[in-house]
Amino acid sequence: DAKTTQPPSMDCAEGRAANLPCNHSTISGNEYVYWYRQIHSQGPQYIIHGLKNNETNEMASLIITEDRKSSTLILPHATLRDTAVYYCIVRVAYNNNDMRFGAGTRLTVKP
Amino acid sequence: EPEVTQTPSHQVTQMGQEVILRCVPISNHLYFYWYRQILGQKVEFLVSFYNNEISEKSEIFDDQFSVERPDGSNFTLKIRSTKLEDSAMYFCASSNRGPYEQYFGPGTRLTVT
């Protein structure tokens, strides 16, 4: 599986967009990019996933570069409740069922 | 909104005892998972379960661990002889689309003394 690199921590002002980067330069053509988050000690929460096209849902947008070597998760209007650890995971979808979590990015949204 | 539930929320047990952690996945989901998170460390995959059998397991999931779906609604993780290093938060997850969106429960904190 492709390895991902994320900054260990980031801050964001409440109401502003939070842009969380992820590098996955060794990604292969059949690997998806998944984003999860974990608020304090709660169970991880699925946010979004994509293969090569940009994706948007009610929580966030996922921008994947054309060469697929990096991606950005965008929380358009961050709130205090978005303070969490955000995980970028790259996995092949069809022959692996688990999510392998790394250290992630600790996002702190400040008032 | 349907959610994954887990019981108990906190389990304290003595070393060498057997524990069973219980999970009720979302009702129409077909894929089930257990993960664990030792305090301050990353979330680690233990096992995935589909069609009444284990589909994948990690190196952590050794012979002291077992999973079962006894009645079509519950999904359990049994640890036969607990060790101090089994102390962790255990998360159950389920999915109806395989490895895509997995929905996690709130976790069971296991403390082995």
mmCIF file with all atom_site columns, C-alpha atoms in Angstrom:
data_model
loop_
_atom_site.group_PDB
_atom_site.id
_atom_site.type_symbol
_atom_site.label_atom_id
_atom_site.label_alt_id
_atom_site.label_comp_id
_atom_site.label_asym_id
_atom_site.label_entity_id
_atom_site.label_seq_id
_atom_site.pdbx_PDB_ins_code
_atom_site.Cartn_x
_atom_site.Cartn_y
_atom_site.Cartn_z
_atom_site.occupancy
_atom_site.B_iso_or_equiv
_atom_site.pdbx_formal_charge
_atom_site.auth_seq_id
_atom_site.auth_comp_id
_atom_site.auth_asym_id
_atom_site.auth_atom_id
_atom_site.pdbx_PDB_model_num
ATOM 1   C CA . ASP A 1 1   ? 0.000   0.000   0.000   1.00 0.00 ? 1   ASP A CA 1
ATOM 2   C CA . ALA A 1 2   ? 1.094   3.539   -0.691  1.00 0.00 ? 2   ALA A CA 1
ATOM 3   C CA . LYS A 1 3   ? 2.472   5.362   2.301   1.00 0.00 ? 3   LYS A CA 1
ATOM 4   C CA . THR A 1 4   ? 0.965   8.715   3.239   1.00 0.00 ? 4   THR A CA 1
ATOM 5   C CA . THR A 1 5   ? 2.589   11.759  4.780   1.00 0.00 ? 5   THR A CA 1
ATOM 6   C CA . GLN A 1 6   ? 0.599   14.324  6.746   1.00 0.00 ? 6   GLN A CA 1
ATOM 7   C CA . PRO A 1 7   ? 1.680   17.259  8.889   1.00 0.00 ? 7   PRO A CA 1
ATOM 8   C CA . PRO A 1 8   ? 1.401   16.329  12.573  1.00 0.00 ? 8   PRO A CA 1
ATOM 9   C CA . SER A 1 9   ? -0.658  19.370  13.489  1.00 0.00 ? 9   SER A CA 1
ATOM 10  C CA . MET A 1 10  ? -2.472  22.375  12.075  1.00 0.00 ? 10  MET A CA 1
ATOM 11  C CA . ASP A 1 11  ? -4.511  25.251  13.402  1.00 0.00 ? 11  ASP A CA 1
ATOM 12  C CA . CYS A 1 12  ? -7.492  26.900  11.776  1.00 0.00 ? 12  CYS A CA 1
ATOM 13  C CA . ALA A 1 13  ? -9.676  29.848  12.744  1.00 0.00 ? 13  ALA A CA 1
ATOM 14  C CA . GLU A 1 14  ? -13.334 29.137  13.343  1.00 0.00 ? 14  GLU A CA 1
ATOM 15  C CA . GLY A 1 15  ? -15.424 29.900  10.278  1.00 0.00 ? 15  GLY A CA 1
ATOM 16  C CA . ARG A 1 16  ? -12.479 29.697  7.908   1.00 0.00 ? 16  ARG A CA 1
ATOM 17  C CA . ALA A 1 17  ? -11.707 26.879  5.527   1.00 0.00 ? 17  ALA A CA 1
ATOM 18  C CA . ALA A 1 18  ? -9.420  24.160  6.838   1.00 0.00 ? 18  ALA A CA 1
ATOM 19  C CA . ASN A 1 19  ? -7.164  22.677  4.168   1.00 0.00 ? 19  ASN A CA 1
ATOM 20  C CA . LEU A 1 20  ? -5.487  19.458  5.227   1.00 0.00 ? 20  LEU A CA 1
ATOM 21  C CA . PRO A 1 21  ? -2.776  18.138  2.901   1.00 0.00 ? 21  PRO A CA 1
ATOM 22  C CA . CYS A 1 22  ? -1.709  14.559  2.320   1.00 0.00 ? 22  CYS A CA 1
ATOM 23  C CA . ASN A 1 23  ? 1.172   13.297  0.216   1.00 0.00 ? 23  ASN A CA 1
ATOM 24  C CA . HIS A 1 24  ? 0.956   9.836   -1.325  1.00 0.00 ? 24  HIS A CA 1
ATOM 25  C CA . SER A 1 25  ? 3.598   9.933   -4.013  1.00 0.00 ? 25  SER A CA 1
ATOM 26  C CA . THR A 1 26  ? 3.780   6.145   -4.407  1.00 0.00 ? 26  THR A CA 1
ATOM 27  C CA . ILE A 1 27  ? 0.061   5.676   -4.965  1.00 0.00 ? 27  ILE A CA 1
ATOM 28  C CA . SER A 1 28  ? -0.845  3.135   -7.620  1.00 0.00 ? 28  SER A CA 1
ATOM 29  C CA . GLY A 1 29  ? -3.632  3.358   -10.157 1.00 0.00 ? 29  GLY A CA 1
ATOM 30  C CA . ASN A 1 30  ? -6.088  1.160   -8.262  1.00 0.00 ? 30  ASN A CA 1
ATOM 31  C CA . GLU A 1 31  ? -5.681  2.768   -4.851  1.00 0.00 ? 31  GLU A CA 1
ATOM 32  C CA . TYR A 1 32  ? -8.314  5.049   -3.380  1.00 0.00 ? 32  TYR A CA 1
ATOM 33  C CA . VAL A 1 33  ? -7.729  7.968   -1.032  1.00 0.00 ? 33  VAL A CA 1
ATOM 34  C CA . TYR A 1 34  ? -9.854  7.850   2.115   1.00 0.00 ? 34  TYR A CA 1
ATOM 35  C CA . TRP A 1 35  ? -10.242 10.430  4.845   1.00 0.00 ? 35  TRP A CA 1
ATOM 36  C CA . TYR A 1 36  ? -11.419 9.673   8.361   1.00 0.00 ? 36  TYR A CA 1
ATOM 37  C CA . ARG A 1 37  ? -11.309 11.707  11.533  1.00 0.00 ? 37  ARG A CA 1
ATOM 38  C CA . GLN A 1 38  ? -11.279 10.900  15.225  1.00 0.00 ? 38  GLN A CA 1
ATOM 39  C CA . ILE A 1 39  ? -12.694 13.382  17.697  1.00 0.00 ? 39  ILE A CA 1
ATOM 40  C CA . HIS A 1 40  ? -10.991 12.946  21.070  1.00 0.00 ? 40  HIS A CA 1
ATOM 41  C CA . SER A 1 41  ? -11.427 9.276   22.069  1.00 0.00 ? 41  SER A CA 1
ATOM 42  C CA . GLN A 1 42  ? -14.454 8.560   19.922  1.00 0.00 ? 42  GLN A CA 1
ATOM 43  C CA . GLY A 1 43  ? -14.518 5.998   17.144  1.00 0.00 ? 43  GLY A CA 1
ATOM 44  C CA . PRO A 1 44  ? -13.119 7.157   13.808  1.00 0.00 ? 44  PRO A CA 1
ATOM 45  C CA . GLN A 1 45  ? -15.633 8.800   11.496  1.00 0.00 ? 45  GLN A CA 1
ATOM 46  C CA . TYR A 1 46  ? -15.663 8.381   7.737   1.00 0.00 ? 46  TYR A CA 1
ATOM 47  C CA . ILE A 1 47  ? -15.479 11.681  5.859   1.00 0.00 ? 47  ILE A CA 1
ATOM 48  C CA . ILE A 1 48  ? -14.943 11.095  2.156   1.00 0.00 ? 48  ILE A CA 1
ATOM 49  C CA . HIS A 1 49  ? -13.049 9.029   -0.396  1.00 0.00 ? 49  HIS A CA 1
ATOM 50  C CA . GLY A 1 50  ? -12.003 9.343   -4.027  1.00 0.00 ? 50  GLY A CA 1
ATOM 51  C CA . LEU A 1 51  ? -10.026 7.717   -6.795  1.00 0.00 ? 51  LEU A CA 1
ATOM 52  C CA . LYS A 1 52  ? -9.001  10.479  -9.160  1.00 0.00 ? 52  LYS A CA 1
ATOM 53  C CA . ASN A 1 53  ? -11.847 12.948  -9.469  1.00 0.00 ? 53  ASN A CA 1
ATOM 54  C CA . ASN A 1 54  ? -12.543 15.638  -6.926  1.00 0.00 ? 54  ASN A CA 1
ATOM 55  C CA . GLU A 1 55  ? -15.330 14.710  -4.561  1.00 0.00 ? 55  GLU A CA 1
ATOM 56  C CA . THR A 1 56  ? -17.698 16.703  -2.371  1.00 0.00 ? 56  THR A CA 1
ATOM 57  C CA . ASN A 1 57  ? -20.235 15.714  0.223   1.00 0.00 ? 57  ASN A CA 1
ATOM 58  C CA . GLU A 1 58  ? -22.027 17.411  3.075   1.00 0.00 ? 58  GLU A CA 1
ATOM 59  C CA . MET A 1 59  ? -18.961 17.257  5.293   1.00 0.00 ? 59  MET A CA 1
ATOM 60  C CA . ALA A 1 60  ? -16.024 18.114  3.077   1.00 0.00 ? 60  ALA A CA 1
ATOM 61  C CA . SER A 1 61  ? -14.397 18.297  -0.321  1.00 0.00 ? 61  SER A CA 1
ATOM 62  C CA . LEU A 1 62  ? -11.531 16.160  -1.526  1.00 0.00 ? 62  LEU A CA 1
ATOM 63  C CA . ILE A 1 63  ? -9.160  17.566  -4.107  1.00 0.00 ? 63  ILE A CA 1
ATOM 64  C CA . ILE A 1 64  ? -6.815  15.052  -5.736  1.00 0.00 ? 64  ILE A CA 1
ATOM 65  C CA . THR A 1 65  ? -3.999  16.344  -7.945  1.00 0.00 ? 65  THR A CA 1
ATOM 66  C CA . GLU A 1 66  ? -3.912  15.224  -11.541 1.00 0.00 ? 66  GLU A CA 1
ATOM 67  C CA . ASP A 1 67  ? -0.904  12.993  -10.945 1.00 0.00 ? 67  ASP A CA 1
ATOM 68  C CA . ARG A 1 68  ? -2.654  11.623  -7.827  1.00 0.00 ? 68  ARG A CA 1
ATOM 69  C CA . LYS A 1 69  ? 0.482   12.054  -5.738  1.00 0.00 ? 69  LYS A CA 1
ATOM 70  C CA . SER A 1 70  ? -1.198  14.321  -3.236  1.00 0.00 ? 70  SER A CA 1
ATOM 71  C CA . SER A 1 71  ? -4.619  15.373  -2.044  1.00 0.00 ? 71  SER A CA 1
ATOM 72  C CA . THR A 1 72  ? -6.248  18.017  0.116   1.00 0.00 ? 72  THR A CA 1
ATOM 73  C CA . LEU A 1 73  ? -9.233  17.647  2.385   1.00 0.00 ? 73  LEU A CA 1
ATOM 74  C CA . ILE A 1 74  ? -11.180 20.876  2.669   1.00 0.00 ? 74  ILE A CA 1
ATOM 75  C CA . LEU A 1 75  ? -13.575 21.667  5.499   1.00 0.00 ? 75  LEU A CA 1
ATOM 76  C CA . PRO A 1 76  ? -15.223 24.780  4.049   1.00 0.00 ? 76  PRO A CA 1
ATOM 77  C CA . HIS A 1 77  ? -16.310 26.474  7.285   1.00 0.00 ? 77  HIS A CA 1
ATOM 78  C CA . ALA A 1 78  ? -14.517 24.930  10.230  1.00 0.00 ? 78  ALA A CA 1
ATOM 79  C CA . THR A 1 79  ? -16.242 24.900  13.606  1.00 0.00 ? 79  THR A CA 1
ATOM 80  C CA . LEU A 1 80  ? -14.900 24.108  17.062  1.00 0.00 ? 80  LEU A CA 1
ATOM 81  C CA . ARG A 1 81  ? -16.469 20.657  16.717  1.00 0.00 ? 81  ARG A CA 1
ATOM 82  C CA . ASP A 1 82  ? -14.166 19.912  13.796  1.00 0.00 ? 82  ASP A CA 1
ATOM 83  C CA . THR A 1 83  ? -11.202 19.789  16.176  1.00 0.00 ? 83  THR A CA 1
ATOM 84  C CA . ALA A 1 84  ? -9.959  16.219  15.695  1.00 0.00 ? 84  ALA A CA 1
ATOM 85  C CA . VAL A 1 85  ? -7.224  14.019  14.298  1.00 0.00 ? 85  VAL A CA 1
ATOM 86  C CA . TYR A 1 86  ? -7.650  13.625  10.540  1.00 0.00 ? 86  TYR A CA 1
ATOM 87  C CA . TYR A 1 87  ? -6.363  10.521  8.816   1.00 0.00 ? 87  TYR A CA 1
ATOM 88  C CA . CYS A 1 88  ? -5.508  10.175  5.138   1.00 0.00 ? 88  CYS A CA 1
ATOM 89  C CA . ILE A 1 89  ? -5.449  6.507   4.106   1.00 0.00 ? 89  ILE A CA 1
ATOM 90  C CA . VAL A 1 90  ? -4.590  5.018   0.740   1.00 0.00 ? 90  VAL A CA 1
ATOM 91  C CA . ARG A 1 91  ? -5.907  1.533   0.076   1.00 0.00 ? 91  ARG A CA 1
ATOM 92  C CA . VAL A 1 92  ? -6.858  -0.747  -2.756  1.00 0.00 ? 92  VAL A CA 1
ATOM 93  C CA . ALA A 1 93  ? -10.594 -1.142  -2.506  1.00 0.00 ? 93  ALA A CA 1
ATOM 94  C CA . TYR A 1 94  ? -11.310 -4.532  -3.920  1.00 0.00 ? 94  TYR A CA 1
ATOM 95  C CA . ASN A 1 95  ? -8.984  -6.892  -2.129  1.00 0.00 ? 95  ASN A CA 1
ATOM 96  C CA . ASN A 1 96  ? -8.452  -5.334  1.257   1.00 0.00 ? 96  ASN A CA 1
ATOM 97  C CA . ASN A 1 97  ? -11.122 -4.668  3.794   1.00 0.00 ? 97  ASN A CA 1
ATOM 98  C CA . ASP A 1 98  ? -9.254  -2.902  6.544   1.00 0.00 ? 98  ASP A CA 1
ATOM 99  C CA . MET A 1 99  ? -8.278  0.698   7.091   1.00 0.00 ? 99  MET A CA 1
ATOM 100 C CA . ARG A 1 100 ? -4.661  1.182   8.167   1.00 0.00 ? 100 ARG A CA 1
ATOM 101 C CA . PHE A 1 101 ? -4.520  4.354   10.235  1.00 0.00 ? 101 PHE A CA 1
ATOM 102 C CA . GLY A 1 102 ? -1.350  6.380   10.590  1.00 0.00 ? 102 GLY A CA 1
ATOM 103 C CA . ALA A 1 103 ? -0.641  9.212   12.988  1.00 0.00 ? 103 ALA A CA 1
ATOM 104 C CA . GLY A 1 104 ? -2.797  11.706  11.090  1.00 0.00 ? 104 GLY A CA 1
ATOM 105 C CA . THR A 1 105 ? -3.005  15.488  11.436  1.00 0.00 ? 105 THR A CA 1
ATOM 106 C CA . ARG A 1 106 ? -4.276  16.989  14.646  1.00 0.00 ? 106 ARG A CA 1
ATOM 107 C CA . LEU A 1 107 ? -6.459  19.917  13.572  1.00 0.00 ? 107 LEU A CA 1
ATOM 108 C CA . THR A 1 108 ? -7.268  22.498  16.212  1.00 0.00 ? 108 THR A CA 1
ATOM 109 C CA . VAL A 1 109 ? -10.001 24.969  15.353  1.00 0.00 ? 109 VAL A CA 1
ATOM 110 C CA . LYS A 1 110 ? -9.616  28.137  17.385  1.00 0.00 ? 110 LYS A CA 1
ATOM 111 C CA . PRO A 1 111 ? -12.294 30.733  18.153  1.00 0.00 ? 111 PRO A CA 1
ATOM 112 C CA . GLU B 2 1   ? -29.524 7.902   11.895  1.00 0.00 ? 1   GLU B CA 1
ATOM 113 C CA . PRO B 2 2   ? -28.493 4.263   12.412  1.00 0.00 ? 2   PRO B CA 1
ATOM 114 C CA . GLU B 2 3   ? -25.330 3.728   14.379  1.00 0.00 ? 3   GLU B CA 1
ATOM 115 C CA . VAL B 2 4   ? -23.023 1.013   15.615  1.00 0.00 ? 4   VAL B CA 1
ATOM 116 C CA . THR B 2 5   ? -23.370 0.318   19.322  1.00 0.00 ? 5   THR B CA 1
ATOM 117 C CA . GLN B 2 6   ? -20.918 -1.380  21.653  1.00 0.00 ? 6   GLN B CA 1
ATOM 118 C CA . THR B 2 7   ? -21.203 -2.821  25.126  1.00 0.00 ? 7   THR B CA 1
ATOM 119 C CA . PRO B 2 8   ? -19.894 -2.453  27.710  1.00 0.00 ? 8   PRO B CA 1
ATOM 120 C CA . SER B 2 9   ? -18.417 1.019   27.463  1.00 0.00 ? 9   SER B CA 1
ATOM 121 C CA . HIS B 2 10  ? -15.756 0.073   29.996  1.00 0.00 ? 10  HIS B CA 1
ATOM 122 C CA . GLN B 2 11  ? -14.610 -3.389  31.050  1.00 0.00 ? 11  GLN B CA 1
ATOM 123 C CA . VAL B 2 12  ? -12.132 -4.084  33.807  1.00 0.00 ? 12  VAL B CA 1
ATOM 124 C CA . THR B 2 13  ? -10.720 -7.585  34.040  1.00 0.00 ? 13  THR B CA 1
ATOM 125 C CA . GLN B 2 14  ? -7.870  -9.422  35.664  1.00 0.00 ? 14  GLN B CA 1
ATOM 126 C CA . MET B 2 15  ? -4.959  -10.801 33.694  1.00 0.00 ? 15  MET B CA 1
ATOM 127 C CA . GLY B 2 16  ? -5.673  -14.305 32.426  1.00 0.00 ? 16  GLY B CA 1
ATOM 128 C CA . GLN B 2 17  ? -9.451  -13.864 32.369  1.00 0.00 ? 17  GLN B CA 1
ATOM 129 C CA . GLU B 2 18  ? -11.603 -14.183 29.276  1.00 0.00 ? 18  GLU B CA 1
ATOM 130 C CA . VAL B 2 19  ? -13.547 -11.193 28.031  1.00 0.00 ? 19  VAL B CA 1
ATOM 131 C CA . ILE B 2 20  ? -16.203 -10.800 25.376  1.00 0.00 ? 20  ILE B CA 1
ATOM 132 C CA . LEU B 2 21  ? -16.763 -7.431  23.782  1.00 0.00 ? 21  LEU B CA 1
ATOM 133 C CA . ARG B 2 22  ? -20.073 -6.960  22.065  1.00 0.00 ? 22  ARG B CA 1
ATOM 134 C CA . CYS B 2 23  ? -21.106 -4.914  19.085  1.00 0.00 ? 23  CYS B CA 1
ATOM 135 C CA . VAL B 2 24  ? -24.378 -4.389  17.259  1.00 0.00 ? 24  VAL B CA 1
ATOM 136 C CA . PRO B 2 25  ? -23.551 -3.295  13.709  1.00 0.00 ? 25  PRO B CA 1
ATOM 137 C CA . ILE B 2 26  ? -25.894 -1.246  11.538  1.00 0.00 ? 26  ILE B CA 1
ATOM 138 C CA . SER B 2 27  ? -28.682 -3.592  10.529  1.00 0.00 ? 27  SER B CA 1
ATOM 139 C CA . ASN B 2 28  ? -28.250 -3.848  6.742   1.00 0.00 ? 28  ASN B CA 1
ATOM 140 C CA . HIS B 2 29  ? -24.462 -3.962  6.827   1.00 0.00 ? 29  HIS B CA 1
ATOM 141 C CA . LEU B 2 30  ? -22.605 -7.061  5.718   1.00 0.00 ? 30  LEU B CA 1
ATOM 142 C CA . TYR B 2 31  ? -18.978 -6.302  6.561   1.00 0.00 ? 31  TYR B CA 1
ATOM 143 C CA . PHE B 2 32  ? -17.758 -6.163  10.151  1.00 0.00 ? 32  PHE B CA 1
ATOM 144 C CA . TYR B 2 33  ? -14.470 -5.136  11.705  1.00 0.00 ? 33  TYR B CA 1
ATOM 145 C CA . TRP B 2 34  ? -12.628 -4.865  14.980  1.00 0.00 ? 34  TRP B CA 1
ATOM 146 C CA . TYR B 2 35  ? -9.904  -2.313  15.633  1.00 0.00 ? 35  TYR B CA 1
ATOM 147 C CA . ARG B 2 36  ? -8.046  -1.378  18.768  1.00 0.00 ? 36  ARG B CA 1
ATOM 148 C CA . GLN B 2 37  ? -6.290  1.747   19.985  1.00 0.00 ? 37  GLN B CA 1
ATOM 149 C CA . ILE B 2 38  ? -3.810  1.637   22.823  1.00 0.00 ? 38  ILE B CA 1
ATOM 150 C CA . LEU B 2 39  ? -3.856  4.910   24.740  1.00 0.00 ? 39  LEU B CA 1
ATOM 151 C CA . GLY B 2 40  ? -1.931  7.583   22.880  1.00 0.00 ? 40  GLY B CA 1
ATOM 152 C CA . GLN B 2 41  ? -1.244  5.342   19.889  1.00 0.00 ? 41  GLN B CA 1
ATOM 153 C CA . LYS B 2 42  ? -2.772  4.894   16.458  1.00 0.00 ? 42  LYS B CA 1
ATOM 154 C CA . VAL B 2 43  ? -5.854  2.909   15.582  1.00 0.00 ? 43  VAL B CA 1
ATOM 155 C CA . GLU B 2 44  ? -4.842  -0.653  14.632  1.00 0.00 ? 44  GLU B CA 1
ATOM 156 C CA . PHE B 2 45  ? -6.808  -3.083  12.488  1.00 0.00 ? 45  PHE B CA 1
ATOM 157 C CA . LEU B 2 46  ? -7.506  -6.470  14.072  1.00 0.00 ? 46  LEU B CA 1
ATOM 158 C CA . VAL B 2 47  ? -9.914  -8.414  11.871  1.00 0.00 ? 47  VAL B CA 1
ATOM 159 C CA . SER B 2 48  ? -12.575 -8.184  9.193   1.00 0.00 ? 48  SER B CA 1
ATOM 160 C CA . PHE B 2 49  ? -15.553 -10.517 8.873   1.00 0.00 ? 49  PHE B CA 1
ATOM 161 C CA . TYR B 2 50  ? -17.853 -11.170 5.953   1.00 0.00 ? 50  TYR B CA 1
ATOM 162 C CA . ASN B 2 51  ? -20.279 -13.937 5.061   1.00 0.00 ? 51  ASN B CA 1
ATOM 163 C CA . ASN B 2 52  ? -19.780 -15.594 8.433   1.00 0.00 ? 52  ASN B CA 1
ATOM 164 C CA . GLU B 2 53  ? -16.054 -15.939 8.159   1.00 0.00 ? 53  GLU B CA 1
ATOM 165 C CA . ILE B 2 54  ? -12.892 -13.988 8.736   1.00 0.00 ? 54  ILE B CA 1
ATOM 166 C CA . SER B 2 55  ? -11.817 -12.281 5.522   1.00 0.00 ? 55  SER B CA 1
ATOM 167 C CA . GLU B 2 56  ? -8.651  -10.680 6.787   1.00 0.00 ? 56  GLU B CA 1
ATOM 168 C CA . LYS B 2 57  ? -6.731  -10.443 10.039  1.00 0.00 ? 57  LYS B CA 1
ATOM 169 C CA . SER B 2 58  ? -3.661  -8.612  11.211  1.00 0.00 ? 58  SER B CA 1
ATOM 170 C CA . GLU B 2 59  ? -0.620  -9.964  12.969  1.00 0.00 ? 59  GLU B CA 1
ATOM 171 C CA . ILE B 2 60  ? -2.114  -8.734  16.238  1.00 0.00 ? 60  ILE B CA 1
ATOM 172 C CA . PHE B 2 61  ? -5.080  -11.098 15.890  1.00 0.00 ? 61  PHE B CA 1
ATOM 173 C CA . ASP B 2 62  ? -3.435  -14.239 17.223  1.00 0.00 ? 62  ASP B CA 1
ATOM 174 C CA . ASP B 2 63  ? -4.916  -17.406 18.695  1.00 0.00 ? 63  ASP B CA 1
ATOM 175 C CA . GLN B 2 64  ? -6.128  -15.674 21.840  1.00 0.00 ? 64  GLN B CA 1
ATOM 176 C CA . PHE B 2 65  ? -8.613  -13.655 19.787  1.00 0.00 ? 65  PHE B CA 1
ATOM 177 C CA . SER B 2 66  ? -11.770 -14.905 18.123  1.00 0.00 ? 66  SER B CA 1
ATOM 178 C CA . VAL B 2 67  ? -14.826 -13.313 16.541  1.00 0.00 ? 67  VAL B CA 1
ATOM 179 C CA . GLU B 2 68  ? -18.355 -14.519 16.155  1.00 0.00 ? 68  GLU B CA 1
ATOM 180 C CA . ARG B 2 69  ? -21.693 -13.392 14.823  1.00 0.00 ? 69  ARG B CA 1
ATOM 181 C CA . PRO B 2 70  ? -23.865 -15.553 17.028  1.00 0.00 ? 70  PRO B CA 1
ATOM 182 C CA . ASP B 2 71  ? -27.378 -14.403 16.166  1.00 0.00 ? 71  ASP B CA 1
ATOM 183 C CA . GLY B 2 72  ? -27.457 -12.260 13.054  1.00 0.00 ? 72  GLY B CA 1
ATOM 184 C CA . SER B 2 73  ? -27.358 -8.972  14.935  1.00 0.00 ? 73  SER B CA 1
ATOM 185 C CA . ASN B 2 74  ? -24.459 -9.125  17.379  1.00 0.00 ? 74  ASN B CA 1
ATOM 186 C CA . PHE B 2 75  ? -20.790 -9.271  16.491  1.00 0.00 ? 75  PHE B CA 1
ATOM 187 C CA . THR B 2 76  ? -18.432 -10.257 19.289  1.00 0.00 ? 76  THR B CA 1
ATOM 188 C CA . LEU B 2 77  ? -14.717 -10.202 19.974  1.00 0.00 ? 77  LEU B CA 1
ATOM 189 C CA . LYS B 2 78  ? -13.433 -12.711 22.514  1.00 0.00 ? 78  LYS B CA 1
ATOM 190 C CA . ILE B 2 79  ? -10.051 -12.500 24.162  1.00 0.00 ? 79  ILE B CA 1
ATOM 191 C CA . ARG B 2 80  ? -9.374  -15.846 25.810  1.00 0.00 ? 80  ARG B CA 1
ATOM 192 C CA . SER B 2 81  ? -6.653  -15.040 28.304  1.00 0.00 ? 81  SER B CA 1
ATOM 193 C CA . THR B 2 82  ? -6.141  -11.337 28.684  1.00 0.00 ? 82  THR B CA 1
ATOM 194 C CA . LYS B 2 83  ? -2.718  -9.780  29.126  1.00 0.00 ? 83  LYS B CA 1
ATOM 195 C CA . LEU B 2 84  ? -1.775  -6.385  30.466  1.00 0.00 ? 84  LEU B CA 1
ATOM 196 C CA . GLU B 2 85  ? -0.892  -5.255  26.946  1.00 0.00 ? 85  GLU B CA 1
ATOM 197 C CA . ASP B 2 86  ? -4.460  -5.949  25.786  1.00 0.00 ? 86  ASP B CA 1
ATOM 198 C CA . SER B 2 87  ? -5.537  -2.828  27.658  1.00 0.00 ? 87  SER B CA 1
ATOM 199 C CA . ALA B 2 88  ? -6.887  -0.550  24.938  1.00 0.00 ? 88  ALA B CA 1
ATOM 200 C CA . MET B 2 89  ? -9.990  0.950   23.376  1.00 0.00 ? 89  MET B CA 1
ATOM 201 C CA . TYR B 2 90  ? -11.634 -1.585  21.086  1.00 0.00 ? 90  TYR B CA 1
ATOM 202 C CA . PHE B 2 91  ? -13.712 -0.270  18.209  1.00 0.00 ? 91  PHE B CA 1
ATOM 203 C CA . CYS B 2 92  ? -16.211 -2.213  16.174  1.00 0.00 ? 92  CYS B CA 1
ATOM 204 C CA . ALA B 2 93  ? -17.076 -1.015  12.674  1.00 0.00 ? 93  ALA B CA 1
ATOM 205 C CA . SER B 2 94  ? -19.470 -2.077  9.962   1.00 0.00 ? 94  SER B CA 1
ATOM 206 C CA . SER B 2 95  ? -19.987 -1.339  6.307   1.00 0.00 ? 95  SER B CA 1
ATOM 207 C CA . ASN B 2 96  ? -22.374 -2.245  3.528   1.00 0.00 ? 96  ASN B CA 1
ATOM 208 C CA . ARG B 2 97  ? -19.835 -1.443  0.838   1.00 0.00 ? 97  ARG B CA 1
ATOM 209 C CA . GLY B 2 98  ? -16.786 -3.369  1.923   1.00 0.00 ? 98  GLY B CA 1
ATOM 210 C CA . PRO B 2 99  ? -13.774 -1.170  2.458   1.00 0.00 ? 99  PRO B CA 1
ATOM 211 C CA . TYR B 2 100 ? -15.454 2.092   1.508   1.00 0.00 ? 100 TYR B CA 1
ATOM 212 C CA . GLU B 2 101 ? -17.341 3.883   4.261   1.00 0.00 ? 101 GLU B CA 1
ATOM 213 C CA . GLN B 2 102 ? -16.878 2.109   7.558   1.00 0.00 ? 102 GLN B CA 1
ATOM 214 C CA . TYR B 2 103 ? -19.021 3.219   10.464  1.00 0.00 ? 103 TYR B CA 1
ATOM 215 C CA . PHE B 2 104 ? -17.390 2.945   13.854  1.00 0.00 ? 104 PHE B CA 1
ATOM 216 C CA . GLY B 2 105 ? -18.944 2.403   17.248  1.00 0.00 ? 105 GLY B CA 1
ATOM 217 C CA . PRO B 2 106 ? -18.056 4.447   20.336  1.00 0.00 ? 106 PRO B CA 1
ATOM 218 C CA . GLY B 2 107 ? -15.646 1.799   21.590  1.00 0.00 ? 107 GLY B CA 1
ATOM 219 C CA . THR B 2 108 ? -15.154 -0.373  24.661  1.00 0.00 ? 108 THR B CA 1
ATOM 220 C CA . ARG B 2 109 ? -12.336 0.601   26.957  1.00 0.00 ? 109 ARG B CA 1
ATOM 221 C CA . LEU B 2 110 ? -10.711 -2.598  28.211  1.00 0.00 ? 110 LEU B CA 1
ATOM 222 C CA . THR B 2 111 ? -8.517  -2.345  31.279  1.00 0.00 ? 111 THR B CA 1
ATOM 223 C CA . VAL B 2 112 ? -6.530  -5.430  32.260  1.00 0.00 ? 112 VAL B CA 1
ATOM 224 C CA . THR B 2 113 ? -5.121  -5.383  35.793  1.00 0.00 ? 113 THR B CA 1
#
